[in-house]
Amino acid sequence: MPRHSSSETVIQWASVLVRLALAIPMLISGVGKVFAVGPKAMGISNFAGFLANLGVPLPTVVAWGVGLVELLGGLLLLVGLLVRVAGALVAIVMFAATVLVHLPNGYPASDGGVELTLTLCLVALVVVLIGPGALSLERALFDDELLTSSSQHSMQAD
């Protein structure tokens, strides 16, 4: 097991908090879209109708894609598995939501603006950069992060 300095330990645990800050809203939003339950219950058909009104091509396919990224991405982030991949997919979805849906409404989330989706997009990018952190299935099951390059391992060994 690799030894970490105190600043590396802080980063590892901060990574967990950042990951959870993204996982929870994504999971809740995904459950609402896919299963039409919870505080954000919309359902795929209603979400597809919303996307169709925006002029998004193949709105049902896109609705399923977004719903599954939010649901499964949120779940993967919550448990700490394939974190960088899930974070990248969430970042793409949140960037698209920011530009296509929320940008015309300005900044405040209360007015339907970019405040929340932009924040979630940026948090997702941070997750991609810093990885799963200390408390994750990746570390518990594999004693390391999945999908890391060998060059990253050699840099950590130095």
mmCIF file of N, CA, C and O in Angstrom, residues 18-91:
data_model
loop_
_atom_site.group_PDB
_atom_site.id
_atom_site.type_symbol
_atom_site.label_atom_id
_atom_site.label_comp_id
_atom_site.label_asym_id
_atom_site.label_seq_id
_atom_site.Cartn_x
_atom_site.Cartn_y
_atom_site.Cartn_z
ATOM 1 N N VAL A 18 -15.851 15.896 -2.827
ATOM 2 C CA VAL A 18 -16.185 16.470 -4.135
ATOM 3 C C VAL A 18 -16.976 15.453 -4.952
ATOM 4 O O VAL A 18 -17.976 15.796 -5.600
ATOM 5 N N ARG A 19 -16.554 14.216 -4.915
ATOM 6 C CA ARG A 19 -17.253 13.157 -5.646
ATOM 7 C C ARG A 19 -18.690 13.016 -5.150
ATOM 8 O O ARG A 19 -19.635 12.902 -5.947
ATOM 9 N N LEU A 20 -18.892 13.052 -3.840
ATOM 10 C CA LEU A 20 -20.241 12.946 -3.275
ATOM 11 C C LEU A 20 -21.095 14.166 -3.604
ATOM 12 O O LEU A 20 -22.298 14.045 -3.827
ATOM 13 N N ALA A 21 -20.470 15.345 -3.645
ATOM 14 C CA ALA A 21 -21.195 16.562 -3.997
ATOM 15 C C ALA A 21 -21.755 16.485 -5.413
ATOM 16 O O ALA A 21 -22.774 17.103 -5.726
ATOM 17 N N LEU A 22 -21.125 15.721 -6.265
ATOM 18 C CA LEU A 22 -21.603 15.515 -7.631
ATOM 19 C C LEU A 22 -22.546 14.316 -7.705
ATOM 20 O O LEU A 22 -23.571 14.364 -8.392
ATOM 21 N N ALA A 23 -22.217 13.252 -7.003
ATOM 22 C CA ALA A 23 -22.990 12.006 -7.087
ATOM 23 C C ALA A 23 -24.430 12.184 -6.633
ATOM 24 O O ALA A 23 -25.358 11.687 -7.292
ATOM 25 N N ILE A 24 -24.631 12.884 -5.538
ATOM 26 C CA ILE A 24 -25.972 12.972 -4.948
ATOM 27 C C ILE A 24 -26.957 13.683 -5.880
ATOM 28 O O ILE A 24 -28.015 13.118 -6.197
ATOM 29 N N PRO A 25 -26.653 14.892 -6.372
ATOM 30 C CA PRO A 25 -27.632 15.509 -7.290
ATOM 31 C C PRO A 25 -27.798 14.744 -8.598
ATOM 32 O O PRO A 25 -28.895 14.705 -9.161
ATOM 33 N N MET A 26 -26.735 14.111 -9.088
ATOM 34 C CA MET A 26 -26.858 13.339 -10.326
ATOM 35 C C MET A 26 -27.768 12.134 -10.118
ATOM 36 O O MET A 26 -28.645 11.854 -10.951
ATOM 37 N N LEU A 27 -27.580 11.423 -9.035
ATOM 38 C CA LEU A 27 -28.388 10.244 -8.747
ATOM 39 C C LEU A 27 -29.860 10.622 -8.578
ATOM 40 O O LEU A 27 -30.744 9.982 -9.148
ATOM 41 N N ILE A 28 -30.140 11.677 -7.839
ATOM 42 C CA ILE A 28 -31.524 12.121 -7.631
ATOM 43 C C ILE A 28 -32.165 12.546 -8.946
ATOM 44 O O ILE A 28 -33.306 12.193 -9.245
ATOM 45 N N SER A 29 -31.421 13.280 -9.753
ATOM 46 C CA SER A 29 -31.939 13.716 -11.048
ATOM 47 C C SER A 29 -32.163 12.526 -11.984
ATOM 48 O O SER A 29 -33.177 12.456 -12.689
ATOM 49 N N GLY A 30 -31.235 11.577 -11.980
ATOM 50 C CA GLY A 30 -31.374 10.386 -12.819
ATOM 51 C C GLY A 30 -32.553 9.517 -12.417
ATOM 52 O O GLY A 30 -33.283 9.010 -13.273
ATOM 53 N N VAL A 31 -32.765 9.340 -11.124
ATOM 54 C CA VAL A 31 -33.919 8.572 -10.639
ATOM 55 C C VAL A 31 -35.211 9.254 -11.098
ATOM 56 O O VAL A 31 -36.155 8.592 -11.544
ATOM 57 N N GLY A 32 -35.246 10.578 -11.023
ATOM 58 C CA GLY A 32 -36.427 11.314 -11.462
ATOM 59 C C GLY A 32 -36.699 11.164 -12.939
ATOM 60 O O GLY A 32 -37.854 11.032 -13.365
ATOM 61 N N LYS A 33 -35.641 11.173 -13.743
ATOM 62 C CA LYS A 33 -35.821 11.039 -15.193
ATOM 63 C C LYS A 33 -36.162 9.606 -15.590
ATOM 64 O O LYS A 33 -37.069 9.374 -16.382
ATOM 65 N N VAL A 34 -35.447 8.637 -15.064
ATOM 66 C CA VAL A 34 -35.618 7.248 -15.505
ATOM 67 C C VAL A 34 -36.849 6.594 -14.874
ATOM 68 O O VAL A 34 -37.609 5.910 -15.551
ATOM 69 N N PHE A 35 -37.052 6.805 -13.571
ATOM 70 C CA PHE A 35 -38.136 6.112 -12.869
ATOM 71 C C PHE A 35 -39.333 7.008 -12.554
ATOM 72 O O PHE A 35 -40.330 6.531 -12.009
ATOM 73 N N ALA A 36 -39.230 8.300 -12.846
ATOM 74 C CA ALA A 36 -40.314 9.258 -12.596
ATOM 75 C C ALA A 36 -40.757 9.271 -11.134
ATOM 76 O O ALA A 36 -41.942 9.366 -10.834
ATOM 77 N N VAL A 37 -39.772 9.185 -10.223
ATOM 78 C CA VAL A 37 -40.064 9.265 -8.792
ATOM 79 C C VAL A 37 -39.079 10.229 -8.141
ATOM 80 O O VAL A 37 -38.033 10.548 -8.701
ATOM 81 N N GLY A 38 -39.435 10.664 -6.950
ATOM 82 C CA GLY A 38 -38.542 11.518 -6.183
ATOM 83 C C GLY A 38 -38.809 12.993 -6.407
ATOM 84 O O GLY A 38 -39.757 13.377 -7.100
ATOM 85 N N PRO A 39 -37.964 13.815 -5.814
ATOM 86 C CA PRO A 39 -38.190 15.268 -5.873
ATOM 87 C C PRO A 39 -38.021 15.865 -7.273
ATOM 88 O O PRO A 39 -38.466 16.978 -7.525
ATOM 89 N N LYS A 40 -37.412 15.155 -8.185
ATOM 90 C CA LYS A 40 -37.227 15.637 -9.555
ATOM 91 C C LYS A 40 -37.889 14.684 -10.546
ATOM 92 O O LYS A 40 -37.372 14.427 -11.631
ATOM 93 N N ALA A 41 -39.062 14.152 -10.162
ATOM 94 C CA ALA A 41 -39.768 13.170 -10.980
ATOM 95 C C ALA A 41 -40.248 13.820 -12.275
ATOM 96 O O ALA A 41 -41.090 14.699 -12.264
ATOM 97 N N MET A 42 -39.680 13.377 -13.368
ATOM 98 C CA MET A 42 -40.068 13.891 -14.676
ATOM 99 C C MET A 42 -40.441 12.741 -15.608
ATOM 100 O O MET A 42 -41.397 12.842 -16.352
ATOM 101 N N GLY A 43 -39.685 11.673 -15.565
ATOM 102 C CA GLY A 43 -39.924 10.555 -16.459
ATOM 103 C C GLY A 43 -39.314 10.798 -17.825
ATOM 104 O O GLY A 43 -39.135 11.948 -18.246
ATOM 105 N N ILE A 44 -38.993 9.722 -18.487
ATOM 106 C CA ILE A 44 -38.352 9.809 -19.803
ATOM 107 C C ILE A 44 -39.269 10.477 -20.817
ATOM 108 O O ILE A 44 -38.836 11.323 -21.592
ATOM 109 N N SER A 45 -40.545 10.125 -20.852
ATOM 110 C CA SER A 45 -41.430 10.691 -21.878
ATOM 111 C C SER A 45 -41.587 12.198 -21.716
ATOM 112 O O SER A 45 -41.556 12.928 -22.711
ATOM 113 N N ASN A 46 -41.737 12.682 -20.507
ATOM 114 C CA ASN A 46 -41.822 14.134 -20.288
ATOM 115 C C ASN A 46 -40.505 14.827 -20.629
ATOM 116 O O ASN A 46 -40.502 15.911 -21.216
ATOM 117 N N PHE A 47 -39.400 14.195 -20.257
ATOM 118 C CA PHE A 47 -38.097 14.779 -20.569
ATOM 119 C C PHE A 47 -37.863 14.781 -22.080
ATOM 120 O O PHE A 47 -37.374 15.759 -22.639
ATOM 121 N N ALA A 48 -38.257 13.709 -22.752
ATOM 122 C CA ALA A 48 -38.126 13.649 -24.214
ATOM 123 C C ALA A 48 -38.981 14.736 -24.875
ATOM 124 O O ALA A 48 -38.549 15.368 -25.844
ATOM 125 N N GLY A 49 -40.170 14.971 -24.355
ATOM 126 C CA GLY A 49 -41.020 16.042 -24.871
ATOM 127 C C GLY A 49 -40.377 17.404 -24.686
ATOM 128 O O GLY A 49 -40.420 18.262 -25.586
ATOM 129 N N PHE A 50 -39.763 17.616 -23.533
ATOM 130 C CA PHE A 50 -39.041 18.860 -23.268
ATOM 131 C C PHE A 50 -37.901 19.037 -24.268
ATOM 132 O O PHE A 50 -37.727 20.118 -24.846
ATOM 133 N N LEU A 51 -37.153 17.976 -24.500
ATOM 134 C CA LEU A 51 -36.038 18.032 -25.457
ATOM 135 C C LEU A 51 -36.539 18.272 -26.878
ATOM 136 O O LEU A 51 -35.922 19.023 -27.643
ATOM 137 N N ALA A 52 -37.649 17.645 -27.230
ATOM 138 C CA ALA A 52 -38.231 17.854 -28.568
ATOM 139 C C ALA A 52 -38.615 19.315 -28.759
ATOM 140 O O ALA A 52 -38.382 19.887 -29.835
ATOM 141 N N ASN A 53 -39.173 19.943 -27.722
ATOM 142 C CA ASN A 53 -39.537 21.369 -27.795
ATOM 143 C C ASN A 53 -38.305 22.253 -27.985
ATOM 144 O O ASN A 53 -38.412 23.347 -28.543
ATOM 145 N N LEU A 54 -37.168 21.787 -27.524
ATOM 146 C CA LEU A 54 -35.911 22.531 -27.724
ATOM 147 C C LEU A 54 -35.328 22.291 -29.109
ATOM 148 O O LEU A 54 -34.356 22.941 -29.484
ATOM 149 N N GLY A 55 -35.870 21.329 -29.839
ATOM 150 C CA GLY A 55 -35.357 21.011 -31.159
ATOM 151 C C GLY A 55 -34.220 20.001 -31.154
ATOM 152 O O GLY A 55 -33.500 19.851 -32.146
ATOM 153 N N VAL A 56 -34.052 19.295 -30.056
ATOM 154 C CA VAL A 56 -32.999 18.276 -29.961
ATOM 155 C C VAL A 56 -33.392 17.093 -30.846
ATOM 156 O O VAL A 56 -34.507 16.575 -30.724
ATOM 157 N N PRO A 57 -32.511 16.657 -31.748
ATOM 158 C CA PRO A 57 -32.836 15.495 -32.582
ATOM 159 C C PRO A 57 -32.887 14.212 -31.751
ATOM 160 O O PRO A 57 -32.191 14.094 -30.739
ATOM 161 N N LEU A 58 -33.709 13.270 -32.178
ATOM 162 C CA LEU A 58 -33.887 11.990 -31.478
ATOM 163 C C LEU A 58 -34.099 12.199 -29.979
ATOM 164 O O LEU A 58 -33.357 11.666 -29.143
ATOM 165 N N PRO A 59 -35.120 12.955 -29.615
ATOM 166 C CA PRO A 59 -35.280 13.343 -28.210
ATOM 167 C C PRO A 59 -35.449 12.179 -27.238
ATOM 168 O O PRO A 59 -34.961 12.247 -26.107
ATOM 169 N N THR A 60 -36.092 11.098 -27.670
ATOM 170 C CA THR A 60 -36.258 9.960 -26.764
ATOM 171 C C THR A 60 -34.932 9.270 -26.512
ATOM 172 O O THR A 60 -34.616 8.890 -25.374
ATOM 173 N N VAL A 61 -34.125 9.116 -27.551
ATOM 174 C CA VAL A 61 -32.797 8.514 -27.403
ATOM 175 C C VAL A 61 -31.927 9.388 -26.507
ATOM 176 O O VAL A 61 -31.248 8.887 -25.593
ATOM 177 N N VAL A 62 -31.945 10.682 -26.739
ATOM 178 C CA VAL A 62 -31.153 11.611 -25.921
ATOM 179 C C VAL A 62 -31.651 11.602 -24.480
ATOM 180 O O VAL A 62 -30.847 11.606 -23.537
ATOM 181 N N ALA A 63 -32.973 11.561 -24.292
ATOM 182 C CA ALA A 63 -33.535 11.531 -22.931
ATOM 183 C C ALA A 63 -33.054 10.299 -22.174
ATOM 184 O O ALA A 63 -32.674 10.388 -21.001
ATOM 185 N N TRP A 64 -33.076 9.138 -22.848
ATOM 186 C CA TRP A 64 -32.561 7.922 -22.205
ATOM 187 C C TRP A 64 -31.068 8.046 -21.909
ATOM 188 O O TRP A 64 -30.608 7.643 -20.843
ATOM 189 N N GLY A 65 -30.320 8.596 -22.859
ATOM 190 C CA GLY A 65 -28.880 8.763 -22.650
ATOM 191 C C GLY A 65 -28.581 9.642 -21.454
ATOM 192 O O GLY A 65 -27.785 9.283 -20.579
ATOM 193 N N VAL A 66 -29.243 10.786 -21.391
ATOM 194 C CA VAL A 66 -29.028 11.708 -20.274
ATOM 195 C C VAL A 66 -29.493 11.076 -18.966
ATOM 196 O O VAL A 66 -28.794 11.123 -17.944
ATOM 197 N N GLY A 67 -30.679 10.469 -18.988
ATOM 198 C CA GLY A 67 -31.207 9.836 -17.775
ATOM 199 C C GLY A 67 -30.285 8.752 -17.242
ATOM 200 O O GLY A 67 -30.036 8.668 -16.035
ATOM 201 N N LEU A 68 -29.765 7.931 -18.147
ATOM 202 C CA LEU A 68 -28.864 6.856 -17.710
ATOM 203 C C LEU A 68 -27.507 7.382 -17.259
ATOM 204 O O LEU A 68 -26.927 6.846 -16.308
ATOM 205 N N VAL A 69 -26.989 8.420 -17.910
ATOM 206 C CA VAL A 69 -25.723 9.019 -17.448
ATOM 207 C C VAL A 69 -25.913 9.566 -16.040
ATOM 208 O O VAL A 69 -25.070 9.364 -15.164
ATOM 209 N N GLU A 70 -27.022 10.258 -15.821
ATOM 210 C CA GLU A 70 -27.264 10.810 -14.489
ATOM 211 C C GLU A 70 -27.465 9.712 -13.452
ATOM 212 O O GLU A 70 -26.885 9.760 -12.364
ATOM 213 N N LEU A 71 -28.274 8.708 -13.779
ATOM 214 C CA LEU A 71 -28.566 7.629 -12.837
ATOM 215 C C LEU A 71 -27.342 6.753 -12.578
ATOM 216 O O LEU A 71 -26.894 6.608 -11.439
ATOM 217 N N LEU A 72 -26.800 6.165 -13.641
ATOM 218 C CA LEU A 72 -25.661 5.251 -13.474
ATOM 219 C C LEU A 72 -24.384 6.016 -13.118
ATOM 220 O O LEU A 72 -23.588 5.547 -12.303
ATOM 221 N N GLY A 73 -24.195 7.179 -13.734
ATOM 222 C CA GLY A 73 -23.039 8.010 -13.376
ATOM 223 C C GLY A 73 -23.094 8.417 -11.914
ATOM 224 O O GLY A 73 -22.091 8.351 -11.206
ATOM 225 N N GLY A 74 -24.275 8.819 -11.454
ATOM 226 C CA GLY A 74 -24.436 9.179 -10.041
ATOM 227 C C GLY A 74 -24.155 8.007 -9.120
ATOM 228 O O GLY A 74 -23.491 8.146 -8.090
ATOM 229 N N LEU A 75 -24.626 6.830 -9.507
ATOM 230 C CA LEU A 75 -24.387 5.628 -8.699
ATOM 231 C C LEU A 75 -22.904 5.266 -8.677
ATOM 232 O O LEU A 75 -22.339 4.971 -7.612
ATOM 233 N N LEU A 76 -22.265 5.293 -9.844
ATOM 234 C CA LEU A 76 -20.829 4.988 -9.904
ATOM 235 C C LEU A 76 -20.019 6.000 -9.092
ATOM 236 O O LEU A 76 -19.070 5.623 -8.392
ATOM 237 N N LEU A 77 -20.380 7.260 -9.184
ATOM 238 C CA LEU A 77 -19.681 8.279 -8.390
ATOM 239 C C LEU A 77 -19.901 8.058 -6.897
ATOM 240 O O LEU A 77 -18.988 8.206 -6.096
ATOM 241 N N LEU A 78 -21.115 7.699 -6.530
ATOM 242 C CA LEU A 78 -21.443 7.477 -5.123
ATOM 243 C C LEU A 78 -20.586 6.379 -4.510
ATOM 244 O O LEU A 78 -20.037 6.538 -3.421
ATOM 245 N N VAL A 79 -20.432 5.269 -5.235
ATOM 246 C CA VAL A 79 -19.666 4.141 -4.699
ATOM 247 C C VAL A 79 -18.182 4.221 -5.034
ATOM 248 O O VAL A 79 -17.385 3.475 -4.484
ATOM 249 N N GLY A 80 -17.816 5.114 -5.954
ATOM 250 C CA GLY A 80 -16.407 5.281 -6.283
ATOM 251 C C GLY A 80 -15.877 4.238 -7.241
ATOM 252 O O GLY A 80 -14.831 3.640 -7.012
ATOM 253 N N LEU A 81 -16.586 4.018 -8.332
ATOM 254 C CA LEU A 81 -16.174 3.039 -9.329
ATOM 255 C C LEU A 81 -16.226 3.686 -10.709
ATOM 256 O O LEU A 81 -17.217 4.336 -11.048
ATOM 257 N N LEU A 82 -15.159 3.528 -11.490
ATOM 258 C CA LEU A 82 -15.044 4.165 -12.807
ATOM 259 C C LEU A 82 -15.325 5.666 -12.713
ATOM 260 O O LEU A 82 -16.050 6.251 -13.522
ATOM 261 N N VAL A 83 -14.747 6.270 -11.704
ATOM 262 C CA VAL A 83 -15.047 7.648 -11.335
ATOM 263 C C VAL A 83 -14.681 8.642 -12.428
ATOM 264 O O VAL A 83 -15.461 9.548 -12.736
ATOM 265 N N ARG A 84 -13.523 8.500 -13.022
ATOM 266 C CA ARG A 84 -13.120 9.474 -14.054
ATOM 267 C C ARG A 84 -14.004 9.383 -15.291
ATOM 268 O O ARG A 84 -14.344 10.399 -15.891
ATOM 269 N N VAL A 85 -14.410 8.179 -15.667
ATOM 270 C CA VAL A 85 -15.298 7.999 -16.815
ATOM 271 C C VAL A 85 -16.672 8.598 -16.506
ATOM 272 O O VAL A 85 -17.232 9.355 -17.307
ATOM 273 N N ALA A 86 -17.225 8.263 -15.349
ATOM 274 C CA ALA A 86 -18.526 8.802 -14.955
ATOM 275 C C ALA A 86 -18.466 10.329 -14.868
ATOM 276 O O ALA A 86 -19.382 11.020 -15.335
ATOM 277 N N GLY A 87 -17.392 10.858 -14.297
ATOM 278 C CA GLY A 87 -17.240 12.308 -14.196
ATOM 279 C C GLY A 87 -17.191 12.973 -15.559
ATOM 280 O O GLY A 87 -17.802 14.030 -15.781
ATOM 281 N N ALA A 88 -16.498 12.352 -16.504
ATOM 282 C CA ALA A 88 -16.411 12.918 -17.855
ATOM 283 C C ALA A 88 -17.773 12.918 -18.535
ATOM 284 O O ALA A 88 -18.159 13.919 -19.173
ATOM 285 N N LEU A 89 -18.510 11.841 -18.402
ATOM 286 C CA LEU A 89 -19.848 11.780 -19.003
ATOM 287 C C LEU A 89 -20.793 12.798 -18.370
ATOM 288 O O LEU A 89 -21.559 13.468 -19.070
ATOM 289 N N VAL A 90 -20.730 12.927 -17.062
ATOM 290 C CA VAL A 90 -21.561 13.922 -16.377
ATOM 291 C C VAL A 90 -21.167 15.333 -16.810
ATOM 292 O O VAL A 90 -22.030 16.187 -17.041
ATOM 293 N N ALA A 91 -19.875 15.592 -16.950
ATOM 294 C CA ALA A 91 -19.421 16.916 -17.397
ATOM 295 C C ALA A 91 -19.994 17.247 -18.774
ATOM 296 O O ALA A 91 -20.455 18.379 -19.006
#
